[in-house]
Structures are given as structure tokens and as C-alpha cells.
Amino acid sequence: QLVESGRGSVQAGGSLRLSCAFSGYTYSAHCMGWFRQAPGKEREAIVSMNVRTGNTRYSDSMDSMKDRFTISYDPTSHTVSLQMSDLKPEDSAVYYCAADELNHGLAWRGYTYWSQGTQVTVSS
């Protein structure tokens, strides 16, 4: 089970950090990623990381996020994190992390393991 942690409310321009790791056991994922879903919208990819090589990939539709959102991975704790800065009200959504032993990149439908999600609310 993937367990996500992090604070979920911030004012516009602020920063948040979300972290995610498997609870109860160590799972050696190949790929981990962050996704989000706003009300009434389809789930969208933010960024994925091949944790074996460190290669990252940001969604092409997320150009505005590349400078504000950063993925990182701690191999000792198998924890993936998403550092978000300069948050905007349009970033409000439920944020999920996902993991899989196959490298699905940004294709969220391929991931097997999902976190419970964190509601991120950015107030103006």
C-alpha cells in the first residue's frame, strides 16, 4: 500500500511538499510518478521518474509546472517526493503518487499501485 503524506492547504505563491512510500514493506519499484485530478476533470500526469536510472519526464502539457514542481527519490527509504512551489489556485486538485515495477512513464492507467491521494487547496 502506498501511503502519501504532506500538508494540503496553502495560499497562492506558497509551497508544499508531498511524499509517498510503501507502508509495511519495501517494494522496489521501477517507476514512480505524480498525478492529479481536479473536480470534473480527468486525471492528468505531472511527472514520472525511473527510479533505477533517475531519469524524469514531465508532461508536455505541464510546461508551466516544470519550474515549479520537482520530483525526487530517496533510495534508502524508497520514498518519492513532489516539491511544489509558487502554487496557484488552478493547481488545486487531489494529488496522487503511483508506482509500478514496469516503466509506464506518464501513462497513469498502467500503474498498479496508488496512494490514497491528498487534497491540495491553493487559496487566492
mmCIF file of C-alpha atoms in Angstrom:
data_model
loop_
_atom_site.group_PDB
_atom_site.id
_atom_site.type_symbol
_atom_site.label_atom_id
_atom_site.label_comp_id
_atom_site.label_asym_id
_atom_site.label_seq_id
_atom_site.Cartn_x
_atom_site.Cartn_y
_atom_site.Cartn_z
ATOM 1 C CA GLN A 1 0.000 0.000 0.000
ATOM 2 C CA LEU A 2 1.327 3.393 -0.994
ATOM 3 C CA VAL A 3 0.955 5.966 1.743
ATOM 4 C CA GLU A 4 1.074 9.639 0.915
ATOM 5 C CA SER A 5 1.891 12.373 3.373
ATOM 6 C CA GLY A 6 2.081 16.127 3.312
ATOM 7 C CA ARG A 7 0.122 19.242 4.076
ATOM 8 C CA GLY A 8 -2.691 20.094 1.699
ATOM 9 C CA SER A 9 -3.581 23.782 2.081
ATOM 10 C CA VAL A 10 -1.588 26.839 1.158
ATOM 11 C CA GLN A 11 -2.047 30.363 -0.080
ATOM 12 C CA ALA A 12 -1.177 31.313 -3.628
ATOM 13 C CA GLY A 13 2.556 31.684 -4.062
ATOM 14 C CA GLY A 14 3.286 29.238 -1.282
ATOM 15 C CA SER A 15 4.998 25.846 -1.316
ATOM 16 C CA LEU A 16 4.047 22.315 -0.398
ATOM 17 C CA ARG A 17 5.877 19.021 -0.296
ATOM 18 C CA LEU A 18 4.173 15.679 -0.720
ATOM 19 C CA SER A 19 5.885 12.371 -0.038
ATOM 20 C CA CYS A 20 4.905 8.815 -0.766
ATOM 21 C CA ALA A 21 6.232 5.405 0.207
ATOM 22 C CA PHE A 22 5.068 1.865 0.603
ATOM 23 C CA SER A 23 3.836 1.060 4.077
ATOM 24 C CA GLY A 24 4.769 -2.120 5.855
ATOM 25 C CA TYR A 25 7.221 -3.478 3.334
ATOM 26 C CA THR A 26 9.861 -2.472 0.874
ATOM 27 C CA TYR A 27 8.810 -2.532 -2.733
ATOM 28 C CA SER A 28 11.422 -1.993 -5.349
ATOM 29 C CA ALA A 29 9.527 -0.013 -7.928
ATOM 30 C CA HIS A 30 10.855 0.664 -11.390
ATOM 31 C CA CYS A 31 8.843 3.782 -11.956
ATOM 32 C CA MET A 32 7.051 6.214 -9.680
ATOM 33 C CA GLY A 33 5.042 9.222 -10.632
ATOM 34 C CA TRP A 34 2.806 12.037 -9.526
ATOM 35 C CA PHE A 35 -0.623 12.721 -10.930
ATOM 36 C CA ARG A 36 -3.511 14.979 -10.085
ATOM 37 C CA GLN A 37 -7.211 15.211 -10.645
ATOM 38 C CA ALA A 38 -9.344 18.309 -10.309
ATOM 39 C CA PRO A 39 -13.131 18.108 -9.860
ATOM 40 C CA GLY A 40 -14.866 17.263 -13.106
ATOM 41 C CA LYS A 41 -11.610 16.682 -14.925
ATOM 42 C CA GLU A 42 -9.701 13.627 -15.981
ATOM 43 C CA ARG A 43 -6.652 12.525 -14.032
ATOM 44 C CA GLU A 44 -3.535 14.064 -15.522
ATOM 45 C CA ALA A 45 0.130 13.269 -15.274
ATOM 46 C CA ILE A 46 2.574 15.679 -13.727
ATOM 47 C CA VAL A 47 5.912 13.921 -13.689
ATOM 48 C CA SER A 48 7.355 10.425 -13.546
ATOM 49 C CA MET A 49 10.722 9.052 -12.571
ATOM 50 C CA ASN A 50 12.539 5.872 -13.490
ATOM 51 C CA VAL A 51 13.897 5.282 -10.017
ATOM 52 C CA ARG A 52 16.563 2.921 -11.306
ATOM 53 C CA THR A 53 18.157 5.483 -13.630
ATOM 54 C CA GLY A 54 16.930 8.738 -12.118
ATOM 55 C CA ASN A 55 15.504 9.858 -15.449
ATOM 56 C CA THR A 56 12.463 12.087 -15.107
ATOM 57 C CA ARG A 57 9.773 13.062 -17.537
ATOM 58 C CA TYR A 58 7.356 15.942 -17.223
ATOM 59 C CA SER A 59 4.059 16.001 -19.001
ATOM 60 C CA ASP A 60 4.197 18.091 -22.197
ATOM 61 C CA SER A 61 1.062 19.868 -21.082
ATOM 62 C CA MET A 62 2.729 20.850 -17.854
ATOM 63 C CA ASP A 63 5.310 23.271 -19.185
ATOM 64 C CA SER A 64 4.214 25.812 -16.630
ATOM 65 C CA MET A 65 4.919 23.333 -13.874
ATOM 66 C CA LYS A 66 8.435 22.252 -14.781
ATOM 67 C CA ASP A 67 9.999 25.158 -12.967
ATOM 68 C CA ARG A 68 7.644 24.884 -10.017
ATOM 69 C CA PHE A 69 7.283 21.138 -9.432
ATOM 70 C CA THR A 70 10.246 18.875 -8.677
ATOM 71 C CA ILE A 71 10.231 15.133 -8.186
ATOM 72 C CA SER A 72 12.854 13.411 -6.060
ATOM 73 C CA TYR A 73 13.518 9.911 -4.831
ATOM 74 C CA ASP A 74 15.265 8.642 -1.713
ATOM 75 C CA PRO A 75 16.555 5.135 -2.439
ATOM 76 C CA THR A 76 17.265 4.378 1.207
ATOM 77 C CA SER A 77 13.634 4.803 2.204
ATOM 78 C CA HIS A 78 12.096 4.159 -1.240
ATOM 79 C CA THR A 79 10.247 7.438 -0.863
ATOM 80 C CA VAL A 80 9.249 9.647 -3.759
ATOM 81 C CA SER A 81 8.509 13.316 -3.123
ATOM 82 C CA LEU A 82 6.998 16.187 -5.027
ATOM 83 C CA GLN A 83 8.176 19.660 -4.097
ATOM 84 C CA MET A 84 5.743 22.295 -5.317
ATOM 85 C CA SER A 85 6.462 25.997 -5.251
ATOM 86 C CA ASP A 86 4.742 29.196 -6.388
ATOM 87 C CA LEU A 87 1.429 27.389 -6.201
ATOM 88 C CA LYS A 88 -1.566 28.836 -7.983
ATOM 89 C CA PRO A 89 -5.294 28.367 -7.388
ATOM 90 C CA GLU A 90 -5.500 26.327 -10.616
ATOM 91 C CA ASP A 91 -3.117 23.810 -9.030
ATOM 92 C CA SER A 92 -5.880 22.822 -6.604
ATOM 93 C CA ALA A 93 -6.664 19.139 -7.088
ATOM 94 C CA VAL A 94 -6.274 15.748 -5.480
ATOM 95 C CA TYR A 95 -2.668 14.671 -5.903
ATOM 96 C CA TYR A 96 -1.733 11.014 -6.172
ATOM 97 C CA CYS A 97 1.510 9.119 -6.369
ATOM 98 C CA ALA A 98 1.761 5.831 -8.164
ATOM 99 C CA ALA A 99 4.302 3.078 -8.570
ATOM 100 C CA ASP A 100 4.863 0.069 -10.735
ATOM 101 C CA GLU A 101 7.547 -2.478 -11.474
ATOM 102 C CA LEU A 102 7.178 -1.633 -15.145
ATOM 103 C CA ASN A 103 8.135 1.718 -16.573
ATOM 104 C CA HIS A 104 4.852 3.317 -17.552
ATOM 105 C CA GLY A 105 6.175 6.841 -17.551
ATOM 106 C CA LEU A 106 3.304 9.302 -17.738
ATOM 107 C CA ALA A 107 0.687 6.720 -18.744
ATOM 108 C CA TRP A 108 -1.238 6.718 -15.489
ATOM 109 C CA ARG A 109 -3.614 3.945 -16.496
ATOM 110 C CA GLY A 110 -0.732 1.488 -16.477
ATOM 111 C CA TYR A 111 0.232 1.938 -12.846
ATOM 112 C CA THR A 112 -0.657 -0.780 -10.374
ATOM 113 C CA TYR A 113 -0.114 0.877 -7.019
ATOM 114 C CA TRP A 114 -1.750 4.153 -5.995
ATOM 115 C CA SER A 115 -1.717 6.291 -2.916
ATOM 116 C CA GLN A 116 -4.862 7.442 -1.183
ATOM 117 C CA GLY A 117 -4.486 10.975 -2.565
ATOM 118 C CA THR A 118 -4.038 14.344 -0.903
ATOM 119 C CA GLN A 119 -6.374 17.237 -1.485
ATOM 120 C CA VAL A 120 -4.255 20.264 -2.290
ATOM 121 C CA THR A 121 -6.113 23.537 -1.988
ATOM 122 C CA VAL A 122 -4.473 26.767 -3.055
ATOM 123 C CA SER A 123 -6.364 29.836 -1.939
ATOM 124 C CA SER A 124 -6.031 33.191 -3.644
#
